[in-house]
mmCIF file with all atom_site columns, C-alpha atoms in Angstrom:
data_model
loop_
_atom_site.group_PDB
_atom_site.id
_atom_site.type_symbol
_atom_site.label_atom_id
_atom_site.label_alt_id
_atom_site.label_comp_id
_atom_site.label_asym_id
_atom_site.label_entity_id
_atom_site.label_seq_id
_atom_site.pdbx_PDB_ins_code
_atom_site.Cartn_x
_atom_site.Cartn_y
_atom_site.Cartn_z
_atom_site.occupancy
_atom_site.B_iso_or_equiv
_atom_site.pdbx_formal_charge
_atom_site.auth_seq_id
_atom_site.auth_comp_id
_atom_site.auth_asym_id
_atom_site.auth_atom_id
_atom_site.pdbx_PDB_model_num
ATOM 1   C CA . UNK X 1 1   ? 71.970  142.041 146.623 1.00 0.00 ? 516 UNK X CA 1
ATOM 2   C CA . UNK X 1 2   ? 75.213  143.116 148.260 1.00 0.00 ? 517 UNK X CA 1
ATOM 3   C CA . UNK X 1 3   ? 77.893  144.698 146.073 1.00 0.00 ? 518 UNK X CA 1
ATOM 4   C CA . UNK X 1 4   ? 81.463  143.440 145.879 1.00 0.00 ? 519 UNK X CA 1
ATOM 5   C CA . UNK X 1 5   ? 82.662  146.655 147.471 1.00 0.00 ? 520 UNK X CA 1
ATOM 6   C CA . UNK X 1 6   ? 80.570  145.968 150.576 1.00 0.00 ? 521 UNK X CA 1
ATOM 7   C CA . UNK X 1 7   ? 81.707  142.303 150.679 1.00 0.00 ? 522 UNK X CA 1
ATOM 8   C CA . UNK X 1 8   ? 85.351  143.389 150.439 1.00 0.00 ? 523 UNK X CA 1
ATOM 9   C CA . UNK X 1 9   ? 84.859  145.574 153.504 1.00 0.00 ? 524 UNK X CA 1
ATOM 10  C CA . UNK X 1 10  ? 83.498  142.630 155.474 1.00 0.00 ? 525 UNK X CA 1
ATOM 11  C CA . UNK X 1 11  ? 86.159  140.106 154.334 1.00 0.00 ? 526 UNK X CA 1
ATOM 12  C CA . UNK X 1 12  ? 89.381  141.384 152.732 1.00 0.00 ? 527 UNK X CA 1
ATOM 13  C CA . UNK X 1 13  ? 90.124  137.914 151.338 1.00 0.00 ? 528 UNK X CA 1
ATOM 14  C CA . UNK X 1 14  ? 86.792  137.509 149.595 1.00 0.00 ? 529 UNK X CA 1
ATOM 15  C CA . UNK X 1 15  ? 87.305  136.070 146.080 1.00 0.00 ? 530 UNK X CA 1
ATOM 16  C CA . UNK X 1 16  ? 90.989  135.230 146.664 1.00 0.00 ? 531 UNK X CA 1
ATOM 17  C CA . UNK X 1 17  ? 92.222  131.716 145.979 1.00 0.00 ? 532 UNK X CA 1
ATOM 18  C CA . UNK X 1 18  ? 92.796  129.500 148.951 1.00 0.00 ? 533 UNK X CA 1
ATOM 19  C CA . UNK X 1 19  ? 96.264  127.945 149.367 1.00 0.00 ? 534 UNK X CA 1
ATOM 20  C CA . UNK X 1 20  ? 94.736  124.589 148.377 1.00 0.00 ? 535 UNK X CA 1
ATOM 21  C CA . UNK X 1 21  ? 93.357  126.096 145.123 1.00 0.00 ? 536 UNK X CA 1
ATOM 22  C CA . UNK X 1 22  ? 96.706  127.777 144.337 1.00 0.00 ? 537 UNK X CA 1
ATOM 23  C CA . UNK X 1 23  ? 98.483  124.416 144.733 1.00 0.00 ? 538 UNK X CA 1
ATOM 24  C CA . UNK X 1 24  ? 95.941  122.711 142.473 1.00 0.00 ? 539 UNK X CA 1
ATOM 25  C CA . UNK X 1 25  ? 96.427  125.360 139.743 1.00 0.00 ? 540 UNK X CA 1
ATOM 26  C CA . UNK X 1 26  ? 100.222 125.106 140.052 1.00 0.00 ? 541 UNK X CA 1
ATOM 27  C CA . UNK X 1 27  ? 100.122 121.309 139.749 1.00 0.00 ? 542 UNK X CA 1
ATOM 28  C CA . UNK X 1 28  ? 97.715  121.514 136.781 1.00 0.00 ? 543 UNK X CA 1
ATOM 29  C CA . UNK X 1 29  ? 100.003 124.049 135.064 1.00 0.00 ? 544 UNK X CA 1
ATOM 30  C CA . UNK X 1 30  ? 103.074 121.845 135.598 1.00 0.00 ? 545 UNK X CA 1
ATOM 31  C CA . UNK X 1 31  ? 101.260 118.749 134.318 1.00 0.00 ? 546 UNK X CA 1
ATOM 32  C CA . UNK X 1 32  ? 100.096 120.708 131.250 1.00 0.00 ? 547 UNK X CA 1
ATOM 33  C CA . UNK X 1 33  ? 103.633 121.916 130.559 1.00 0.00 ? 548 UNK X CA 1
ATOM 34  C CA . UNK X 1 34  ? 105.033 118.377 130.904 1.00 0.00 ? 549 UNK X CA 1
ATOM 35  C CA . UNK X 1 35  ? 102.380 117.062 128.485 1.00 0.00 ? 550 UNK X CA 1
ATOM 36  C CA . UNK X 1 36  ? 103.183 119.764 125.921 1.00 0.00 ? 551 UNK X CA 1
ATOM 37  C CA . UNK X 1 37  ? 106.931 119.079 126.146 1.00 0.00 ? 552 UNK X CA 1
ATOM 38  C CA . UNK X 1 38  ? 106.354 115.290 125.926 1.00 0.00 ? 553 UNK X CA 1
ATOM 39  C CA . UNK X 1 39  ? 104.115 115.811 122.877 1.00 0.00 ? 554 UNK X CA 1
ATOM 40  C CA . UNK X 1 40  ? 106.758 117.940 121.148 1.00 0.00 ? 555 UNK X CA 1
ATOM 41  C CA . UNK X 1 41  ? 109.458 115.376 121.887 1.00 0.00 ? 556 UNK X CA 1
ATOM 42  C CA . UNK X 1 42  ? 107.247 112.541 120.586 1.00 0.00 ? 557 UNK X CA 1
ATOM 43  C CA . UNK X 1 43  ? 106.400 114.546 117.448 1.00 0.00 ? 558 UNK X CA 1
ATOM 44  C CA . UNK X 1 44  ? 110.018 115.465 116.681 1.00 0.00 ? 559 UNK X CA 1
ATOM 45  C CA . UNK X 1 45  ? 111.235 111.925 117.316 1.00 0.00 ? 560 UNK X CA 1
ATOM 46  C CA . UNK X 1 46  ? 108.884 110.490 114.708 1.00 0.00 ? 561 UNK X CA 1
ATOM 47  C CA . UNK X 1 47  ? 107.081 108.359 117.285 1.00 0.00 ? 562 UNK X CA 1
ATOM 48  C CA . UNK X 1 48  ? 103.646 109.728 116.358 1.00 0.00 ? 563 UNK X CA 1
ATOM 49  C CA . UNK X 1 49  ? 104.042 110.497 112.659 1.00 0.00 ? 564 UNK X CA 1
ATOM 50  C CA . UNK X 1 50  ? 107.062 109.323 110.635 1.00 0.00 ? 565 UNK X CA 1
ATOM 51  C CA . UNK X 1 51  ? 109.350 112.230 109.752 1.00 0.00 ? 566 UNK X CA 1
ATOM 52  C CA . UNK X 1 52  ? 110.502 111.617 106.204 1.00 0.00 ? 567 UNK X CA 1
ATOM 53  C CA . UNK X 1 53  ? 111.924 113.945 103.592 1.00 0.00 ? 568 UNK X CA 1
ATOM 54  C CA . UNK X 1 54  ? 113.277 113.429 100.091 1.00 0.00 ? 569 UNK X CA 1
ATOM 55  C CA . UNK X 1 55  ? 116.121 114.624 97.937  1.00 0.00 ? 570 UNK X CA 1
ATOM 56  C CA . UNK X 1 56  ? 115.735 114.551 94.205  1.00 0.00 ? 571 UNK X CA 1
ATOM 57  C CA . UNK X 1 57  ? 118.496 112.722 92.351  1.00 0.00 ? 572 UNK X CA 1
ATOM 58  C CA . UNK X 1 58  ? 117.266 112.801 88.748  1.00 0.00 ? 573 UNK X CA 1
ATOM 59  C CA . UNK X 1 59  ? 114.694 111.553 86.272  1.00 0.00 ? 574 UNK X CA 1
ATOM 60  C CA . UNK X 1 60  ? 114.382 109.970 82.889  1.00 0.00 ? 575 UNK X CA 1
ATOM 61  C CA . UNK X 1 61  ? 111.630 109.358 80.400  1.00 0.00 ? 576 UNK X CA 1
ATOM 62  C CA . UNK X 1 62  ? 111.360 106.368 78.132  1.00 0.00 ? 577 UNK X CA 1
ATOM 63  C CA . UNK X 1 63  ? 108.916 104.517 75.941  1.00 0.00 ? 578 UNK X CA 1
ATOM 64  C CA . UNK X 1 64  ? 108.403 100.820 76.525  1.00 0.00 ? 579 UNK X CA 1
ATOM 65  C CA . UNK X 1 65  ? 105.950 98.116  75.559  1.00 0.00 ? 580 UNK X CA 1
ATOM 66  C CA . UNK X 1 66  ? 103.583 96.858  78.238  1.00 0.00 ? 581 UNK X CA 1
ATOM 67  C CA . UNK X 1 67  ? 102.294 93.288  78.633  1.00 0.00 ? 582 UNK X CA 1
ATOM 68  C CA . UNK X 1 68  ? 99.653  93.886  75.954  1.00 0.00 ? 583 UNK X CA 1
ATOM 69  C CA . UNK X 1 69  ? 102.247 95.075  73.433  1.00 0.00 ? 584 UNK X CA 1
ATOM 70  C CA . UNK X 1 70  ? 101.150 98.711  73.556  1.00 0.00 ? 585 UNK X CA 1
ATOM 71  C CA . UNK X 1 71  ? 103.654 101.536 73.918  1.00 0.00 ? 586 UNK X CA 1
ATOM 72  C CA . UNK X 1 72  ? 103.616 103.437 77.202  1.00 0.00 ? 587 UNK X CA 1
ATOM 73  C CA . UNK X 1 73  ? 105.453 106.565 78.177  1.00 0.00 ? 588 UNK X CA 1
ATOM 74  C CA . UNK X 1 74  ? 107.292 106.024 81.470  1.00 0.00 ? 589 UNK X CA 1
ATOM 75  C CA . UNK X 1 75  ? 108.734 108.607 83.845  1.00 0.00 ? 590 UNK X CA 1
ATOM 76  C CA . UNK X 1 76  ? 111.295 107.303 86.309  1.00 0.00 ? 591 UNK X CA 1
ATOM 77  C CA . UNK X 1 77  ? 112.492 109.413 89.201  1.00 0.00 ? 592 UNK X CA 1
ATOM 78  C CA . UNK X 1 78  ? 115.262 108.844 91.658  1.00 0.00 ? 593 UNK X CA 1
ATOM 79  C CA . UNK X 1 79  ? 114.432 110.099 95.105  1.00 0.00 ? 594 UNK X CA 1
ATOM 80  C CA . UNK X 1 80  ? 116.446 109.537 98.238  1.00 0.00 ? 595 UNK X CA 1
ATOM 81  C CA . UNK X 1 81  ? 114.013 109.197 101.161 1.00 0.00 ? 596 UNK X CA 1
ATOM 82  C CA . UNK X 1 82  ? 115.613 110.177 104.481 1.00 0.00 ? 597 UNK X CA 1
ATOM 83  C CA . UNK X 1 83  ? 114.296 109.266 107.941 1.00 0.00 ? 598 UNK X CA 1
ATOM 84  C CA . UNK X 1 84  ? 114.513 112.569 109.858 1.00 0.00 ? 599 UNK X CA 1
ATOM 85  C CA . UNK X 1 85  ? 113.051 111.026 113.038 1.00 0.00 ? 600 UNK X CA 1
ATOM 86  C CA . UNK X 1 86  ? 114.763 109.246 115.909 1.00 0.00 ? 601 UNK X CA 1
ATOM 87  C CA . UNK X 1 87  ? 113.005 105.886 115.434 1.00 0.00 ? 602 UNK X CA 1
ATOM 88  C CA . UNK X 1 88  ? 113.321 103.335 112.595 1.00 0.00 ? 603 UNK X CA 1
ATOM 89  C CA . UNK X 1 89  ? 110.611 103.265 109.925 1.00 0.00 ? 604 UNK X CA 1
ATOM 90  C CA . UNK X 1 90  ? 109.574 100.231 107.849 1.00 0.00 ? 605 UNK X CA 1
ATOM 91  C CA . UNK X 1 91  ? 108.444 101.241 104.350 1.00 0.00 ? 606 UNK X CA 1
ATOM 92  C CA . UNK X 1 92  ? 106.030 98.604  103.068 1.00 0.00 ? 607 UNK X CA 1
ATOM 93  C CA . UNK X 1 93  ? 104.605 100.249 99.937  1.00 0.00 ? 608 UNK X CA 1
ATOM 94  C CA . UNK X 1 94  ? 104.921 103.247 97.650  1.00 0.00 ? 609 UNK X CA 1
ATOM 95  C CA . UNK X 1 95  ? 101.820 104.916 96.297  1.00 0.00 ? 610 UNK X CA 1
ATOM 96  C CA . UNK X 1 96  ? 101.307 107.741 93.930  1.00 0.00 ? 611 UNK X CA 1
ATOM 97  C CA . UNK X 1 97  ? 98.145  107.971 91.936  1.00 0.00 ? 612 UNK X CA 1
ATOM 98  C CA . UNK X 1 98  ? 97.799  111.358 90.309  1.00 0.00 ? 613 UNK X CA 1
ATOM 99  C CA . UNK X 1 99  ? 95.702  112.576 87.402  1.00 0.00 ? 614 UNK X CA 1
ATOM 100 C CA . UNK X 1 100 ? 97.470  111.532 84.228  1.00 0.00 ? 615 UNK X CA 1
ATOM 101 C CA . UNK X 1 101 ? 99.934  109.202 86.023  1.00 0.00 ? 616 UNK X CA 1
ATOM 102 C CA . UNK X 1 102 ? 99.808  105.590 87.182  1.00 0.00 ? 617 UNK X CA 1
ATOM 103 C CA . UNK X 1 103 ? 102.501 104.090 89.399  1.00 0.00 ? 618 UNK X CA 1
ATOM 104 C CA . UNK X 1 104 ? 104.074 101.024 87.773  1.00 0.00 ? 619 UNK X CA 1
ATOM 105 C CA . UNK X 1 105 ? 106.850 100.164 90.264  1.00 0.00 ? 620 UNK X CA 1
ATOM 106 C CA . UNK X 1 106 ? 108.693 101.496 93.318  1.00 0.00 ? 621 UNK X CA 1
ATOM 107 C CA . UNK X 1 107 ? 112.074 100.519 91.908  1.00 0.00 ? 622 UNK X CA 1
ATOM 108 C CA . UNK X 1 108 ? 113.083 98.749  95.132  1.00 0.00 ? 623 UNK X CA 1
ATOM 109 C CA . UNK X 1 109 ? 112.102 95.538  96.868  1.00 0.00 ? 624 UNK X CA 1
ATOM 110 C CA . UNK X 1 110 ? 109.840 96.274  99.838  1.00 0.00 ? 625 UNK X CA 1
ATOM 111 C CA . UNK X 1 111 ? 109.586 96.186  102.822 1.00 0.00 ? 626 UNK X CA 1
ATOM 112 C CA . UNK X 1 112 ? 112.700 98.178  103.718 1.00 0.00 ? 627 UNK X CA 1
ATOM 113 C CA . UNK X 1 113 ? 113.695 99.505  107.152 1.00 0.00 ? 628 UNK X CA 1
ATOM 114 C CA . UNK X 1 114 ? 115.117 103.025 107.284 1.00 0.00 ? 629 UNK X CA 1
ATOM 115 C CA . UNK X 1 115 ? 116.959 103.725 110.514 1.00 0.00 ? 630 UNK X CA 1
ATOM 116 C CA . UNK X 1 116 ? 117.193 107.172 112.090 1.00 0.00 ? 631 UNK X CA 1
ATOM 117 C CA . UNK X 1 117 ? 119.220 109.431 109.794 1.00 0.00 ? 632 UNK X CA 1
ATOM 118 C CA . UNK X 1 118 ? 119.483 106.708 107.136 1.00 0.00 ? 633 UNK X CA 1
ATOM 119 C CA . UNK X 1 119 ? 118.279 106.940 103.543 1.00 0.00 ? 634 UNK X CA 1
ATOM 120 C CA . UNK X 1 120 ? 116.537 104.709 101.012 1.00 0.00 ? 635 UNK X CA 1
ATOM 121 C CA . UNK X 1 121 ? 116.850 105.208 97.252  1.00 0.00 ? 636 UNK X CA 1
ATOM 122 C CA . UNK X 1 122 ? 113.482 104.860 95.531  1.00 0.00 ? 637 UNK X CA 1
ATOM 123 C CA . UNK X 1 123 ? 113.110 104.844 91.763  1.00 0.00 ? 638 UNK X CA 1
ATOM 124 C CA . UNK X 1 124 ? 109.370 105.034 91.194  1.00 0.00 ? 639 UNK X CA 1
ATOM 125 C CA . UNK X 1 125 ? 108.234 104.504 87.604  1.00 0.00 ? 640 UNK X CA 1
ATOM 126 C CA . UNK X 1 126 ? 105.011 106.176 86.482  1.00 0.00 ? 641 UNK X CA 1
ATOM 127 C CA . UNK X 1 127 ? 103.126 105.548 83.265  1.00 0.00 ? 642 UNK X CA 1
ATOM 128 C CA . UNK X 1 128 ? 102.012 108.866 81.769  1.00 0.00 ? 643 UNK X CA 1
ATOM 129 C CA . UNK X 1 129 ? 98.427  108.351 80.702  1.00 0.00 ? 644 UNK X CA 1
ATOM 130 C CA . UNK X 1 130 ? 97.695  112.010 79.871  1.00 0.00 ? 645 UNK X CA 1
ATOM 131 C CA . UNK X 1 131 ? 100.405 114.641 79.378  1.00 0.00 ? 646 UNK X CA 1
ATOM 132 C CA . UNK X 1 132 ? 97.878  117.467 79.772  1.00 0.00 ? 647 UNK X CA 1
ATOM 133 C CA . UNK X 1 133 ? 96.628  116.542 83.253  1.00 0.00 ? 648 UNK X CA 1
ATOM 134 C CA . UNK X 1 134 ? 99.780  114.985 84.746  1.00 0.00 ? 649 UNK X CA 1
ATOM 135 C CA . UNK X 1 135 ? 101.280 117.149 87.510  1.00 0.00 ? 650 UNK X CA 1
ATOM 136 C CA . UNK X 1 136 ? 104.792 118.551 87.180  1.00 0.00 ? 651 UNK X CA 1
ATOM 137 C CA . UNK X 1 137 ? 105.776 117.648 90.738  1.00 0.00 ? 652 UNK X CA 1
ATOM 138 C CA . UNK X 1 138 ? 104.906 114.038 91.463  1.00 0.00 ? 653 UNK X CA 1
ATOM 139 C CA . UNK X 1 139 ? 103.510 113.553 94.955  1.00 0.00 ? 654 UNK X CA 1
ATOM 140 C CA . UNK X 1 140 ? 105.330 110.646 96.588  1.00 0.00 ? 655 UNK X CA 1
ATOM 141 C CA . UNK X 1 141 ? 103.531 108.792 99.381  1.00 0.00 ? 656 UNK X CA 1
ATOM 142 C CA . UNK X 1 142 ? 104.722 105.749 101.297 1.00 0.00 ? 657 UNK X CA 1
ATOM 143 C CA . UNK X 1 143 ? 102.996 103.277 103.591 1.00 0.00 ? 658 UNK X CA 1
ATOM 144 C CA . UNK X 1 144 ? 104.909 102.582 106.793 1.00 0.00 ? 659 UNK X CA 1
ATOM 145 C CA . UNK X 1 145 ? 104.418 99.992  109.496 1.00 0.00 ? 660 UNK X CA 1
ATOM 146 C CA . UNK X 1 146 ? 104.664 101.220 113.059 1.00 0.00 ? 661 UNK X CA 1
ATOM 147 C CA . UNK X 1 147 ? 104.383 99.285  116.313 1.00 0.00 ? 662 UNK X CA 1
ATOM 148 C CA . UNK X 1 148 ? 100.755 100.445 116.638 1.00 0.00 ? 663 UNK X CA 1
ATOM 149 C CA . UNK X 1 149 ? 99.671  100.070 113.013 1.00 0.00 ? 664 UNK X CA 1
ATOM 150 C CA . UNK X 1 150 ? 100.085 101.194 109.435 1.00 0.00 ? 665 UNK X CA 1
ATOM 151 C CA . UNK X 1 151 ? 100.099 104.783 108.213 1.00 0.00 ? 666 UNK X CA 1
ATOM 152 C CA . UNK X 1 152 ? 100.399 106.394 104.797 1.00 0.00 ? 667 UNK X CA 1
ATOM 153 C CA . UNK X 1 153 ? 102.455 109.577 104.772 1.00 0.00 ? 668 UNK X CA 1
ATOM 154 C CA . UNK X 1 154 ? 103.592 112.043 102.173 1.00 0.00 ? 669 UNK X CA 1
ATOM 155 C CA . UNK X 1 155 ? 107.308 112.460 101.572 1.00 0.00 ? 670 UNK X CA 1
ATOM 156 C CA . UNK X 1 156 ? 107.958 116.157 100.930 1.00 0.00 ? 671 UNK X CA 1
ATOM 157 C CA . UNK X 1 157 ? 111.178 117.441 99.467  1.00 0.00 ? 672 UNK X CA 1
ATOM 158 C CA . UNK X 1 158 ? 113.763 118.522 102.024 1.00 0.00 ? 673 UNK X CA 1
ATOM 159 C CA . UNK X 1 159 ? 113.791 122.215 102.843 1.00 0.00 ? 674 UNK X CA 1
ATOM 160 C CA . UNK X 1 160 ? 115.644 124.184 100.206 1.00 0.00 ? 675 UNK X CA 1
ATOM 161 C CA . UNK X 1 161 ? 115.591 121.273 97.754  1.00 0.00 ? 676 UNK X CA 1
ATOM 162 C CA . UNK X 1 162 ? 114.789 122.494 94.242  1.00 0.00 ? 677 UNK X CA 1
ATOM 163 C CA . UNK X 1 163 ? 113.987 119.297 92.369  1.00 0.00 ? 678 UNK X CA 1
ATOM 164 C CA . UNK X 1 164 ? 114.138 120.554 88.795  1.00 0.00 ? 679 UNK X CA 1
ATOM 165 C CA . UNK X 1 165 ? 113.806 123.454 86.448  1.00 0.00 ? 680 UNK X CA 1
ATOM 166 C CA . UNK X 1 166 ? 111.716 121.519 83.958  1.00 0.00 ? 681 UNK X CA 1
ATOM 167 C CA . UNK X 1 167 ? 109.785 118.614 85.378  1.00 0.00 ? 682 UNK X CA 1
ATOM 168 C CA . UNK X 1 168 ? 110.110 114.966 84.444  1.00 0.00 ? 683 UNK X CA 1
ATOM 169 C CA . UNK X 1 169 ? 106.606 114.761 82.977  1.00 0.00 ? 684 UNK X CA 1
ATOM 170 C CA . UNK X 1 170 ? 107.187 117.722 80.647  1.00 0.00 ? 685 UNK X CA 1
ATOM 171 C CA . UNK X 1 171 ? 110.550 116.325 79.601  1.00 0.00 ? 686 UNK X CA 1
ATOM 172 C CA . UNK X 1 172 ? 109.099 112.872 78.915  1.00 0.00 ? 687 UNK X CA 1
ATOM 173 C CA . UNK X 1 173 ? 106.095 114.242 77.016  1.00 0.00 ? 688 UNK X CA 1
ATOM 174 C CA . UNK X 1 174 ? 108.328 116.487 74.889  1.00 0.00 ? 689 UNK X CA 1
ATOM 175 C CA . UNK X 1 175 ? 110.587 113.490 74.231  1.00 0.00 ? 690 UNK X CA 1
ATOM 176 C CA . UNK X 1 176 ? 107.632 111.373 73.143  1.00 0.00 ? 691 UNK X CA 1
ATOM 177 C CA . UNK X 1 177 ? 106.255 114.134 70.883  1.00 0.00 ? 692 UNK X CA 1
ATOM 178 C CA . UNK X 1 178 ? 109.646 114.653 69.258  1.00 0.00 ? 693 UNK X CA 1
ATOM 179 C CA . UNK X 1 179 ? 110.073 110.910 68.739  1.00 0.00 ? 694 UNK X CA 1
ATOM 180 C CA . UNK X 1 180 ? 106.564 110.554 67.258  1.00 0.00 ? 695 UNK X CA 1
ATOM 181 C CA . UNK X 1 181 ? 107.219 113.512 64.921  1.00 0.00 ? 696 UNK X CA 1
ATOM 182 C CA . UNK X 1 182 ? 110.196 111.824 63.218  1.00 0.00 ? 697 UNK X CA 1
#
């Protein structure tokens, strides 16, 4: 076996890239950079995944009678859902099944189209089935139709948005306990 040192003495360009190989690597690097930039643009525009955020507007708790005549404790929230992307989004459904909560209504007729930078006021109503297991922050999810299909996405609160000091579930449960104690 001949060492690299001996080979280098025979041919000073041994192991160096040929001009053809250098061009291929340069083209591959440029194509990779273009793909990364295109992916970031598509992601930020909302073309791949809808970019939605929410602002919290308020909540209320109430007791009402359901279709069977039984009392239910309802929590209603007002959330403004904002389309942060650059493409319109069609909201077709609102979901939100959490332990101790059952979604009763979205509070708006669906489907609704939210244009870029536009907002949609949702007033989801949840029946509190168990005050002990119901979460304080209710996870809002929406189903959206896109040109390639349907996707279900979470709608997080906008950055810096502090929705409440005392959550709607706690407030409603305390209200119901105080009312039952009278």
